[in-house]
């Protein structure tokens, strides 16, 4: 694979890496973990390429330092998402106090501009088709939908399969303002404060939707709207406020307002039944099938130099139950090993030295180290829930 050496191409890669890193940090600060991971990974991909083609040792050291920081953060965020790590970092959301101070829109409702497009989402054709029919087409030609159109979509499935990416890509497809929120932005220790925030969020978004399409994206919605045995009154009031606001979107005066609720969850079985019913579309985002796994390997391998002995069919067969994130980790692990060889040989000090091309053996060794992050038992649980609640 040809290395990028044209100065203008390298400059564009640097700018894009910086842009992805900035978007990752912004998503990270807002607590939108899955979107932050996606953008950190995009920055990591570009920095890995830049390290291989950059001639300045000082700049390469700078890239490697940033690369380590982003990888460490991705590993931490994945630990938070899986529950193996407790998130103790502040996400910059200020708490209201007993004096009655509330979150204003400047605290919670900040639109997030994503660069993810449909073309970057590999596979998931059924999900994308349903979303186009339910939201994209009605936004572009509302006059063709006299009976209205779905206002709320639930995306569910294992972590790492693309739920947040789909929501972000949808916002670009319809040129919508994209507002990601999660439990940390809504729940308050002060009595009555949380449901007030929910009301303020919907009031503000209804006004914004009079000017352009708006998407409220609720990440890990089960953390807000699940049913718990130890549920306290505040959680119940927040859930009821959400249900009331969603019902309000069905009224005649709101029927054509382009305000959409997109929520994602890894645990759909924990959601309140009334909340489930209010999502007209419940879309399963599964692990990739064999064809999509093959496309994913092609996509990730296109970014690195590799030999002609890569057996994509073998890789696709071997990685059943792997998520897109797992497949990316396989290729990244193999790349790290190959680049490490260059450093361990002492040749990395030569700015013209390049790692050898990635081989099939490198990928096989990586497969022994990177295991699927989801179990067959968990997939069976998703399939059972899907057979009962899926709406496409």
XYZ file of C-alpha atoms in Angstrom:
392
model
C 0.000 0.000 0.000
C 1.407 3.382 -0.977
C 2.411 5.692 1.898
C 1.052 9.205 1.873
C 4.007 11.538 1.333
C 2.446 14.493 -0.402
C 2.798 17.510 1.972
C -0.779 18.633 1.359
C -2.135 15.159 2.131
C -0.088 15.032 5.323
C -1.338 18.483 6.359
C -4.943 17.399 5.791
C -4.365 14.256 7.845
C -2.943 16.329 10.700
C -5.910 18.699 10.597
C -8.394 15.829 10.532
C -6.670 14.054 13.424
C -6.827 17.256 15.464
C -10.503 17.695 14.578
C -11.400 14.146 15.620
C -9.420 14.527 18.857
C -11.273 17.760 19.667
C -14.676 16.164 18.968
C -13.687 13.188 21.132
C -12.777 15.458 24.038
C -16.043 17.402 23.692
C -18.107 14.193 23.636
C -16.071 12.896 26.575
C -16.784 16.028 28.611
C -20.506 15.676 27.935
C -20.484 12.067 29.039
C -21.425 10.639 25.629
C -19.067 7.711 26.044
C -19.736 5.728 22.874
C -19.378 8.787 20.656
C -16.164 9.799 22.442
C -14.715 6.320 21.873
C -15.611 6.506 18.178
C -13.836 9.837 17.692
C -10.816 8.867 19.791
C -10.437 5.800 17.579
C -10.593 7.895 14.415
C -7.852 10.144 15.802
C -5.818 7.062 16.735
C -6.110 5.693 13.186
C -4.811 8.915 11.664
C -2.001 9.322 14.197
C -0.865 5.752 13.517
C -0.608 6.573 9.805
C 1.173 9.856 10.517
C 3.772 8.143 12.690
C 4.625 5.844 9.792
C 5.153 8.660 7.291
C 6.410 11.549 9.450
C 10.115 12.306 8.966
C 10.667 14.492 12.029
C 11.610 12.464 15.151
C 10.294 15.243 17.398
C 6.892 15.255 15.725
C 6.729 11.460 15.808
C 7.371 11.551 19.567
C 4.551 14.062 19.928
C 2.207 11.800 17.924
C 3.147 8.753 19.987
C 2.475 10.620 23.227
C -0.989 11.658 22.023
C -1.591 8.123 20.765
C -0.867 6.644 24.202
C -3.149 9.169 25.882
C -6.050 8.465 23.521
C -5.636 4.683 23.807
C -5.556 4.903 27.590
C -8.718 7.007 27.553
C -10.498 4.602 25.188
C -9.600 1.662 27.421
C -10.871 3.566 30.455
C -14.141 4.539 28.759
C -14.717 0.978 27.588
C -14.214 -0.148 31.163
C -16.819 2.386 32.300
C -19.271 1.206 29.635
C -18.822 -2.463 30.574
C -19.138 -1.722 34.282
C -15.657 -3.019 35.101
C -14.461 0.508 35.901
C -16.339 3.091 37.968
C -16.502 6.522 36.373
C -15.287 8.975 38.976
C -14.340 11.818 36.653
C -16.334 15.013 36.434
C -17.952 15.631 33.081
C -18.318 19.336 33.586
C -22.018 19.343 34.455
C -22.892 21.652 37.289
C -25.353 20.571 39.945
C -28.315 22.688 40.873
C -28.584 23.635 44.551
C -31.203 24.008 47.223
C -31.459 27.677 46.329
C -33.369 26.602 43.235
C -30.607 27.115 40.665
C -31.315 24.881 37.687
C -29.392 23.716 34.695
C -29.839 26.212 31.918
C -29.574 25.261 28.289
C -25.952 26.384 28.381
C -25.236 23.571 30.868
C -27.079 20.652 29.276
C -28.403 21.519 25.826
C -25.356 22.106 23.705
C -25.693 20.829 20.111
C -22.966 18.424 19.085
C -21.783 18.562 15.480
C -20.767 15.134 14.280
C -18.834 14.303 11.105
C -20.059 10.686 10.878
C -21.967 9.871 7.683
C -24.001 6.907 6.448
C -21.091 5.836 4.246
C -18.888 5.335 7.317
C -21.351 2.882 8.856
C -20.500 -0.517 7.432
C -23.395 -2.957 7.278
C -26.608 -2.430 9.309
C -28.544 -1.965 6.065
C -31.886 -2.997 7.577
C -31.498 -0.498 10.419
C -30.485 2.304 8.059
C -33.418 1.544 5.747
C -35.893 1.707 8.636
C -34.451 4.999 9.859
C -34.632 6.501 6.373
C -38.276 5.479 6.054
C -39.188 6.668 9.546
C -37.297 9.963 9.778
C -35.278 10.962 6.711
C -38.094 10.752 4.169
C -40.712 12.476 6.389
C -38.308 15.348 7.083
C -37.622 15.854 3.383
C -41.273 15.495 2.265
C -43.668 15.785 5.227
C -46.565 16.362 2.828
C -46.345 12.689 1.791
C -47.096 11.439 5.310
C -50.675 12.522 6.177
C -50.863 10.005 9.028
C -47.707 11.325 10.630
C -44.428 9.539 11.214
C -42.502 7.943 14.108
C -41.078 10.442 16.576
C -39.149 8.078 18.814
C -36.653 5.343 17.947
C -34.959 2.918 20.320
C -31.620 1.446 19.240
C -30.627 -1.573 21.283
C -27.942 -4.217 21.151
C -24.453 -5.107 22.401
C -21.917 -2.334 23.043
C -19.539 -1.535 20.218
C -21.924 -2.301 17.352
C -22.684 1.252 16.164
C -25.766 2.576 17.961
C -24.339 6.020 18.676
C -22.716 6.253 15.246
C -26.089 5.670 13.574
C -27.718 8.407 15.639
C -24.900 10.831 14.841
C -24.992 9.969 11.123
C -28.760 10.515 11.096
C -28.278 14.058 12.396
C -26.078 14.812 9.380
C -28.442 13.114 6.951
C -31.311 15.451 7.894
C -29.097 18.436 8.871
C -30.463 18.341 12.397
C -29.238 19.868 15.615
C -27.974 16.895 17.640
C -28.324 17.067 21.432
C -26.784 14.120 23.314
C -27.725 13.726 26.983
C -27.302 11.040 29.627
C -28.199 10.410 33.264
C -25.449 12.645 34.654
C -26.984 15.627 32.875
C -30.491 15.041 34.213
C -30.502 13.377 37.618
C -30.102 15.637 40.650
C -29.943 14.991 44.371
C -32.328 17.909 44.955
C -36.012 17.095 45.317
C -38.028 17.957 42.200
C -34.997 19.213 40.268
C -34.597 16.344 37.796
C -38.113 16.422 36.383
C -37.807 20.200 35.984
C -34.702 19.652 33.890
C -36.584 17.173 31.688
C -39.366 19.715 31.150
C -36.839 22.470 30.343
C -35.056 20.230 27.858
C -38.236 19.455 25.935
C -39.471 23.056 26.055
C -36.207 24.278 24.591
C -36.045 21.589 21.910
C -39.609 22.241 20.801
C -38.667 25.854 20.171
C -35.508 24.850 18.287
C -37.519 22.401 16.142
C -39.618 25.259 14.786
C -36.513 26.375 12.889
C -34.875 23.089 11.861
C -34.945 19.339 12.638
C -33.785 18.411 16.131
C -32.637 15.088 17.583
C -32.515 14.448 21.316
C -30.149 11.504 21.749
C -30.347 9.694 25.089
C -27.278 7.527 25.594
C -27.631 4.494 27.898
C -31.283 5.325 28.399
C -31.710 2.405 30.810
C -29.740 4.409 33.394
C -32.601 6.923 33.444
C -35.739 5.020 32.517
C -35.274 1.496 33.826
C -37.398 -0.216 36.442
C -35.441 -1.020 39.602
C -36.475 -2.912 42.713
C -34.920 -0.170 44.836
C -36.422 2.684 42.830
C -36.900 5.930 44.733
C -39.552 8.575 44.172
C -37.282 10.898 42.199
C -36.561 8.244 39.574
C -40.261 7.506 39.188
C -41.091 11.212 38.743
C -38.375 11.607 36.097
C -39.694 8.610 34.185
C -43.253 9.928 34.329
C -42.068 13.347 33.135
C -40.328 11.738 30.152
C -43.432 9.748 29.275
C -45.582 12.868 29.494
C -43.237 14.865 27.262
C -43.102 12.084 24.673
C -46.897 11.867 24.649
C -46.982 15.599 23.995
C -45.218 15.065 20.667
C -48.276 13.162 19.438
C -50.692 16.061 19.912
C -52.145 17.713 16.824
C -50.183 20.949 17.209
C -46.910 18.999 17.524
C -47.630 16.309 14.947
C -45.463 17.824 12.194
C -42.740 19.286 14.397
C -39.390 17.698 13.334
C -38.339 16.821 16.882
C -37.122 13.233 17.273
C -36.115 11.166 20.293
C -33.408 8.600 19.606
C -32.343 6.478 22.559
C -29.797 3.681 22.865
C -29.347 0.922 25.404
C -27.319 -2.229 25.974
C -29.995 -3.511 28.374
C -33.447 -3.150 26.760
C -34.994 -5.675 29.178
C -34.482 -3.188 32.020
C -36.666 -0.513 30.422
C -40.101 0.454 31.708
C -42.859 -1.153 29.622
C -44.684 2.144 29.146
C -41.499 3.692 27.837
C -40.928 0.800 25.405
C -44.435 1.235 23.950
C -43.820 4.894 23.225
C -40.989 4.045 20.850
C -42.762 3.324 17.576
C -39.545 1.879 16.162
C -37.360 -0.494 18.171
C -34.332 -1.420 16.131
C -31.865 -4.162 16.987
C -28.232 -3.264 16.239
C -26.611 -6.710 16.211
C -23.015 -7.846 15.861
C -21.972 -7.894 12.185
C -22.771 -10.888 10.005
C -20.061 -12.633 7.977
C -20.397 -10.328 4.975
C -20.132 -7.232 7.156
C -17.200 -8.659 9.124
C -15.369 -9.151 5.836
C -16.124 -5.540 4.866
C -14.891 -4.335 8.257
C -11.570 -6.126 7.859
C -11.254 -4.657 4.362
C -11.936 -1.182 5.740
C -9.437 -1.333 8.600
C -6.755 -3.051 6.524
C -7.081 -0.376 3.834
C -5.465 2.026 6.283
C -2.230 0.033 6.714
C 0.380 -1.587 4.511
C -0.295 -5.317 4.240
C 0.779 -8.329 2.193
C -1.317 -10.152 -0.414
C -1.783 -13.265 1.727
C -4.667 -11.863 3.809
C -7.556 -14.348 3.794
C -10.620 -12.207 4.442
C -13.004 -15.155 4.338
C -11.046 -16.942 7.076
C -11.022 -13.791 9.203
C -14.762 -13.277 8.731
C -15.496 -16.905 9.628
C -13.244 -16.863 12.695
C -14.692 -13.667 14.168
C -18.292 -14.745 14.659
C -19.755 -12.797 17.614
C -17.051 -10.107 17.339
C -18.299 -6.518 17.341
C -16.939 -3.879 14.932
C -14.873 -2.556 17.850
C -13.454 -6.034 18.453
C -12.473 -6.375 14.788
C -10.799 -3.008 14.868
C -8.884 -4.125 17.973
C -7.669 -7.235 16.131
C -6.170 -5.185 13.304
C -4.799 -2.561 15.682
C -3.140 -5.225 17.853
C -1.439 -6.712 14.795
C -0.260 -3.262 13.655
C 1.195 -2.469 17.087
C 3.216 -5.695 17.035
C 4.610 -4.956 13.572
C 5.516 -1.375 14.490
C 7.113 -2.619 17.719
C 9.440 -4.809 15.656
C 10.756 -1.685 13.963
C 11.540 -0.038 17.295
C 13.046 -3.157 18.848
C 15.371 -3.596 15.854
C 16.725 -0.076 16.375
C 15.738 0.954 12.854
C 13.014 3.349 13.992
C 15.633 6.088 14.481
C 15.972 6.176 10.697
C 13.193 8.510 9.468
C 12.984 6.558 6.206
C 12.514 3.180 7.881
C 9.031 1.711 7.641
C 7.403 -1.293 9.304
C 7.091 -4.406 7.201
C 3.665 -5.109 5.656
C 1.097 -6.787 7.868
C 0.699 -10.525 7.158
C -1.952 -13.132 7.742
C 0.168 -14.673 10.500
C 0.187 -11.315 12.297
C -3.605 -11.239 12.249
C -3.873 -14.849 13.432
C -1.640 -14.058 16.400
C -3.799 -10.997 17.156
C -6.941 -13.140 17.048
C -5.502 -15.306 19.833
C -5.150 -12.205 22.011
C -8.377 -10.346 21.175
C -11.501 -12.275 22.123
C -15.127 -11.281 21.412
C -16.441 -8.827 23.997
C -19.936 -10.357 24.025
C -21.018 -13.876 24.917
C -23.400 -16.241 23.176
C -25.589 -16.148 26.310
C -25.923 -12.372 26.025
C -26.714 -12.600 22.309
C -29.447 -15.127 23.073
C -30.943 -12.618 25.512
C -31.013 -9.940 22.792
C -32.605 -12.358 20.339
C -35.322 -13.307 22.822
C -36.102 -9.644 23.554
C -36.108 -8.922 19.813
C -38.607 -11.677 19.092
C -40.982 -9.988 21.521
C -40.441 -6.263 20.945
C -38.695 -5.606 17.618
C -40.796 -3.310 15.425
C -39.125 -3.541 11.992
